[in-house]
Coordinates of C-alpha atoms and ligand atoms in Angstrom, one line a residue:
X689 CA 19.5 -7.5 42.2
X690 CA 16.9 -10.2 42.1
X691 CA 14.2 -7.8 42.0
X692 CA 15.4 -5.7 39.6
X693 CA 16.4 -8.7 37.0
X694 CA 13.0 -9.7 37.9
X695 CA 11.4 -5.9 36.7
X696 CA 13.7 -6.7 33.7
X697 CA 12.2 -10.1 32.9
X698 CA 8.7 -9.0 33.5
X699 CA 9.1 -5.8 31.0
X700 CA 10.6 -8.2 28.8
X701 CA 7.3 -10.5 28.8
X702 CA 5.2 -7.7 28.4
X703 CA 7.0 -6.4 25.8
X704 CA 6.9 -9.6 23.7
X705 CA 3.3 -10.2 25.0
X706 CA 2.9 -5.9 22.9
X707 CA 4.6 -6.8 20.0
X708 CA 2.7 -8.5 17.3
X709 CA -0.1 -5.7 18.2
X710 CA 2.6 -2.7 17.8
X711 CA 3.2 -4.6 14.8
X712 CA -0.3 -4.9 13.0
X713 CA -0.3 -1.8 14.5
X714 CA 2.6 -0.5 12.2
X715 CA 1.0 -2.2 9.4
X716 CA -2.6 -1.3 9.2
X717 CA -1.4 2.8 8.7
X718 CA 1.1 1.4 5.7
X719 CA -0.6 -0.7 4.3
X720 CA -4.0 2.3 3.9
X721 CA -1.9 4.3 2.7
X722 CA -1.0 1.8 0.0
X723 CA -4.4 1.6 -1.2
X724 CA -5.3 5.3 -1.1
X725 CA -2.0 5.3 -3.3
X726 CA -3.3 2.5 -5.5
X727 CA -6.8 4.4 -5.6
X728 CA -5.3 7.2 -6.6
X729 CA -3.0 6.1 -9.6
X730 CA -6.4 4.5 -10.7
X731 CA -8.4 7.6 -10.8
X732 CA -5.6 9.5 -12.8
X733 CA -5.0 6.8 -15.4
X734 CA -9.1 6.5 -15.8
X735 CA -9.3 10.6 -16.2
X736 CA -6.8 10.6 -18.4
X737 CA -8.6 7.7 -20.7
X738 CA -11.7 10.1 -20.5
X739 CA -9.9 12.4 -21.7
X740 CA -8.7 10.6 -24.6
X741 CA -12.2 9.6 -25.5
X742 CA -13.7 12.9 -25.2
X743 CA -10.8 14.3 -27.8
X744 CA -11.8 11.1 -30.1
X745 CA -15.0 12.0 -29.9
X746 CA -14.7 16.1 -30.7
X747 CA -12.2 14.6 -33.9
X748 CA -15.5 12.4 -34.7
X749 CA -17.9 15.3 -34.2
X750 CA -15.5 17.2 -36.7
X751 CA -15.0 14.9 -39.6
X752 CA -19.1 14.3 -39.5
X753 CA -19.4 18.6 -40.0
X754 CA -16.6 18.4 -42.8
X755 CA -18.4 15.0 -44.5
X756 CA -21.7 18.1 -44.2
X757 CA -20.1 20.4 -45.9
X758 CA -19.1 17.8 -48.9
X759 CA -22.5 16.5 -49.5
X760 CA -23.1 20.3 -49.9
X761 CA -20.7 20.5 -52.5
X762 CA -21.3 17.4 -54.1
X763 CA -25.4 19.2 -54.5
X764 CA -24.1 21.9 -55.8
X765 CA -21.8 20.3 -58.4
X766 CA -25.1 18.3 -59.0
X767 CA -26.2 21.3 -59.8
X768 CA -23.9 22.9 -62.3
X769 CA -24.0 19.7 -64.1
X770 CA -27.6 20.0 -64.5
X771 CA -27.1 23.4 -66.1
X772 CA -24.2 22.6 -68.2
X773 CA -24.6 23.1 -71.6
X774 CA -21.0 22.6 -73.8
X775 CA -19.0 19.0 -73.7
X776 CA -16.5 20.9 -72.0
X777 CA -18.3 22.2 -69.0
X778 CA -20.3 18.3 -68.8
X779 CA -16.5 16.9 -68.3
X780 CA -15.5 19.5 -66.2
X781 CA -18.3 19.0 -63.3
X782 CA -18.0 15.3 -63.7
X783 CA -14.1 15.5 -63.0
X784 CA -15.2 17.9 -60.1
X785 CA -17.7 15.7 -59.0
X786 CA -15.1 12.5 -59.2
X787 CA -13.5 14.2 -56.7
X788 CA -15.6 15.5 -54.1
X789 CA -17.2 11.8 -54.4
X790 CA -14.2 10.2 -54.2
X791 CA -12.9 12.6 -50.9
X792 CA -16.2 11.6 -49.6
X793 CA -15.1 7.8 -50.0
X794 CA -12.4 8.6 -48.0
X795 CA -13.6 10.4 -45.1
X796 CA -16.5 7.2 -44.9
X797 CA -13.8 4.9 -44.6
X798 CA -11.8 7.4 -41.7
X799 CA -15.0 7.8 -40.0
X800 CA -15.4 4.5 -39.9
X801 CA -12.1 3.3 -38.3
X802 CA -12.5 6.2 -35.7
X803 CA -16.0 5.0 -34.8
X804 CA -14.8 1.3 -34.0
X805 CA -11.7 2.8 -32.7
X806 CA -14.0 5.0 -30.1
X807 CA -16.4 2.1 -29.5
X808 CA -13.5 -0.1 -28.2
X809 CA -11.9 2.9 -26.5
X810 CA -15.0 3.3 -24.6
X811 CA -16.2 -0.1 -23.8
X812 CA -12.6 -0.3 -21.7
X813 CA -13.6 2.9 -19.9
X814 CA -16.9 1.5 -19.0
X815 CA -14.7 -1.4 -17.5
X816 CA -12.3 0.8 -15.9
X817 CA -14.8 3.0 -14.7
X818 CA -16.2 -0.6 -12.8
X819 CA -13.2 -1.8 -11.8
X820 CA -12.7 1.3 -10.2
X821 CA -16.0 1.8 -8.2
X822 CA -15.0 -2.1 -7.2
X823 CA -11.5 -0.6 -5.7
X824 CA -13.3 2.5 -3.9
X825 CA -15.7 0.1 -2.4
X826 CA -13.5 -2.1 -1.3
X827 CA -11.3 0.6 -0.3
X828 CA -13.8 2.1 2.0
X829 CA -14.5 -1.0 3.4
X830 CA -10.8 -1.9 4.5
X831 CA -11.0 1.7 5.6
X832 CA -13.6 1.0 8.4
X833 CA -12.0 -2.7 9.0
X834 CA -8.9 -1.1 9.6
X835 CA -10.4 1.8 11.8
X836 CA -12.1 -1.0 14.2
X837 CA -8.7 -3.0 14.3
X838 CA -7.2 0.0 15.4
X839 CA -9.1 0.6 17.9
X840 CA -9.3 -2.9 19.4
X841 CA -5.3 -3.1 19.1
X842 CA -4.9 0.3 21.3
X843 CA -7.3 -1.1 23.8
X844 CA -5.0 -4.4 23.9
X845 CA -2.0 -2.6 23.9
X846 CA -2.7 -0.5 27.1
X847 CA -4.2 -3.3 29.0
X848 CA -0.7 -5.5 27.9
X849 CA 1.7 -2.0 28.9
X850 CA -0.8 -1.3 32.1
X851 CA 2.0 -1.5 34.8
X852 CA 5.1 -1.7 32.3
X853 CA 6.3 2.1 34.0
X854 CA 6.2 1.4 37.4
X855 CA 8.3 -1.9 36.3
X856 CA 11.1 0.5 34.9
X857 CA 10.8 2.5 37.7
X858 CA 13.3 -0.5 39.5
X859 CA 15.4 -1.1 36.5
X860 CA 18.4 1.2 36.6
X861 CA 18.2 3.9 34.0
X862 CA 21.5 2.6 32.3
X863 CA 20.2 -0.8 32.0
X864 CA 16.4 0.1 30.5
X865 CA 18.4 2.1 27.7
X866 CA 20.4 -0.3 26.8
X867 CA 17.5 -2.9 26.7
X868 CA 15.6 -0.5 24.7
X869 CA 18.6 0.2 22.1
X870 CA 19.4 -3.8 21.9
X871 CA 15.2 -3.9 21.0
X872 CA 15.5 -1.6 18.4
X873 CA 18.2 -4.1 16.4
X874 CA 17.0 -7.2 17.2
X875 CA 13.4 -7.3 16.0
X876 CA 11.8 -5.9 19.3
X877 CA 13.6 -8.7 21.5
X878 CA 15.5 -6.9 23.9
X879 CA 16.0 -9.2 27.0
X880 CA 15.4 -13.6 26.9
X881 CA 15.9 -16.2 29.1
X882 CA 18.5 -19.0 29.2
X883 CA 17.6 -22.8 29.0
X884 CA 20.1 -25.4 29.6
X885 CA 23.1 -22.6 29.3
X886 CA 21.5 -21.5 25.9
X887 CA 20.5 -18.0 25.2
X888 CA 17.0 -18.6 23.1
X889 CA 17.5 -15.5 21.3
X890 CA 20.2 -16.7 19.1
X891 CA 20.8 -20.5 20.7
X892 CA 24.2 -19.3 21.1
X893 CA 25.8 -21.4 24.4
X894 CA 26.9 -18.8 27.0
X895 CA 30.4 -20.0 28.9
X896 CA 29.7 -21.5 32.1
X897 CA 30.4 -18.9 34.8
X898 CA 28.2 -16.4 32.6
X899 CA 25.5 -19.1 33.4
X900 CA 26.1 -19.6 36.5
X901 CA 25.9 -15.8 37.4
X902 CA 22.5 -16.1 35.0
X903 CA 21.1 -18.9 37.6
X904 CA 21.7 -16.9 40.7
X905 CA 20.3 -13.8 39.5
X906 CA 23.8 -12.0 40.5
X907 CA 24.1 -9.2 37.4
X908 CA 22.8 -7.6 34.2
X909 CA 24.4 -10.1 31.6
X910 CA 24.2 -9.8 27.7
X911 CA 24.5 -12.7 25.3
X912 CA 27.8 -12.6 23.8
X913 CA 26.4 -13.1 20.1
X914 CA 22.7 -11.3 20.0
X915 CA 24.0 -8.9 23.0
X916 CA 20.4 -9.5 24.3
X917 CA 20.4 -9.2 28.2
X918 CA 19.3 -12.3 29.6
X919 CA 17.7 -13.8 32.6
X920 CA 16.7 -17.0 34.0
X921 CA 13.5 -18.6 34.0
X922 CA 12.8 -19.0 37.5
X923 CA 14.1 -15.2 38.0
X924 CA 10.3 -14.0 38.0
X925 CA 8.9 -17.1 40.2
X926 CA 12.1 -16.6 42.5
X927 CA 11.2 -12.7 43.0
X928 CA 7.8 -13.3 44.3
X929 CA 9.0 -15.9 46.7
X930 CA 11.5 -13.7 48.2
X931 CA 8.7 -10.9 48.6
X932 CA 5.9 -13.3 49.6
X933 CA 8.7 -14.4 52.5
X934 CA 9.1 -10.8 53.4
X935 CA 12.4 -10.4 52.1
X936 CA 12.9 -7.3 49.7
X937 CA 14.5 -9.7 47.2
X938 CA 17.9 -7.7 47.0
X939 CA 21.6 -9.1 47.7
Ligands
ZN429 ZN1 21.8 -14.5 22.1

């Protein structure tokens, strides 16, 4: 039993030696795919700015033919008036031409608006459009960080696990899924020792014989709050001895 408890312990270590690189390891992939997301939502709501702009600016390009075609009609009422020849037809081009110089004041003033209204619209998509370079670059960058972290956290990672099968190998099957299921709920602690009678997964006491049996390294036993299986601290220490001393370690 010693020697199993003691495979139990030492997955245990390893495990909590793998964790904080499984999880930056979980991390890195979400927190990419956050960016590219972030990117992404950028790019559209920029396009869709451009968009708008290039619409302003076709409505801009349109009044400017239509203000074209008034001046031309304002020369040719010009015209008229020059060949006018009754009081009647003088008052008649000069109401026409009240008009067309008065629809003319109007469009000016439109134009106008829709000009500043462009020039601000496209002074923020010139700082969008930065902005926006600035996020790819920096995107790009995290990219390659996060493709070198990678690749030093799955070097780590098998150098911590090397040996971690063969260890499992001696811990009945039961036992190793249990451990494995118990790691899964309790943020990736599956198995901790006892100090002073205290589990120091949860610092819940444990009753005395449980502790006792804990000390001799007699059974499998689970803390009766976290359910984490536990082990004593000399359990490793006490393994070796017994296999250094020729003794396979089991009761
Ligand atoms: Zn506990």
């Amino acid at each position: 039993m010693l020697e199993e408890l003691a495979a139990l312990a030492k997955i245990a270590e390893i495990d909590a030696r793998a964790l904080a690189t499984d999880t930056e390891l979980e991390e890195i992939p979400a927190r990419m795919t956050e960016l590219s997301s972030d990117v992404d939502k950028l790019r559209e709501l920029l396009e869709a700015e451009k968009q708008d702009l290039a619409e302003a600016d076709g409505l801009l390009k349109t009044q400017q033919d239509e203000m074209k075609g008034q001046s031309d009609a304002l020369a040719r009422s010009k015209a008229k008036s020059a060949r006018a020849q009754t009081m009647r037809e003088v008052d008649a081009v000069e109401r026409e031409l009240e008009v067309i110089r008065r629809s003319m004041r109007e469009r000016e003033e439109e134009r106008e608006k829709l000009k500043a209204a462009i020039d601000k619209r496209r002074s923020s998509v010139e700082k969008h459009e930065q902005e926006f370079a600035d996020l790819e670059n920096f995107t790009s960058e995290e990219k390659a960080n996060a493709e070198a972290r990678l690749g030093e956290l799955n070097q780590e990672r098998s150098s911590i696990l090397a040996g971690r099968e063969e260890l499992v190998k001696k811990v009945p099957g039961q036992i190793i899924r249990r451990y494995e299921m118990i790691r899964k709920k309790r943020s990736g602690v599956g198995a901790v020792t006892v100090r002073d009678g205290i589990c120091i997964g949860c610092n819940t006491a444990l009753r005395p014989n449980q502790n006792i049996a804990i000390q001799r390294h007699e059974t499998f036993e689970q803390c009766p709050r976290c359910n984490r299986l536990l082990y004593s601290p000399h359990t490793i220490a006490k393994a070796e001895e017994a296999a250094a001393g020729g003794k396979d370690g089991e009761e």
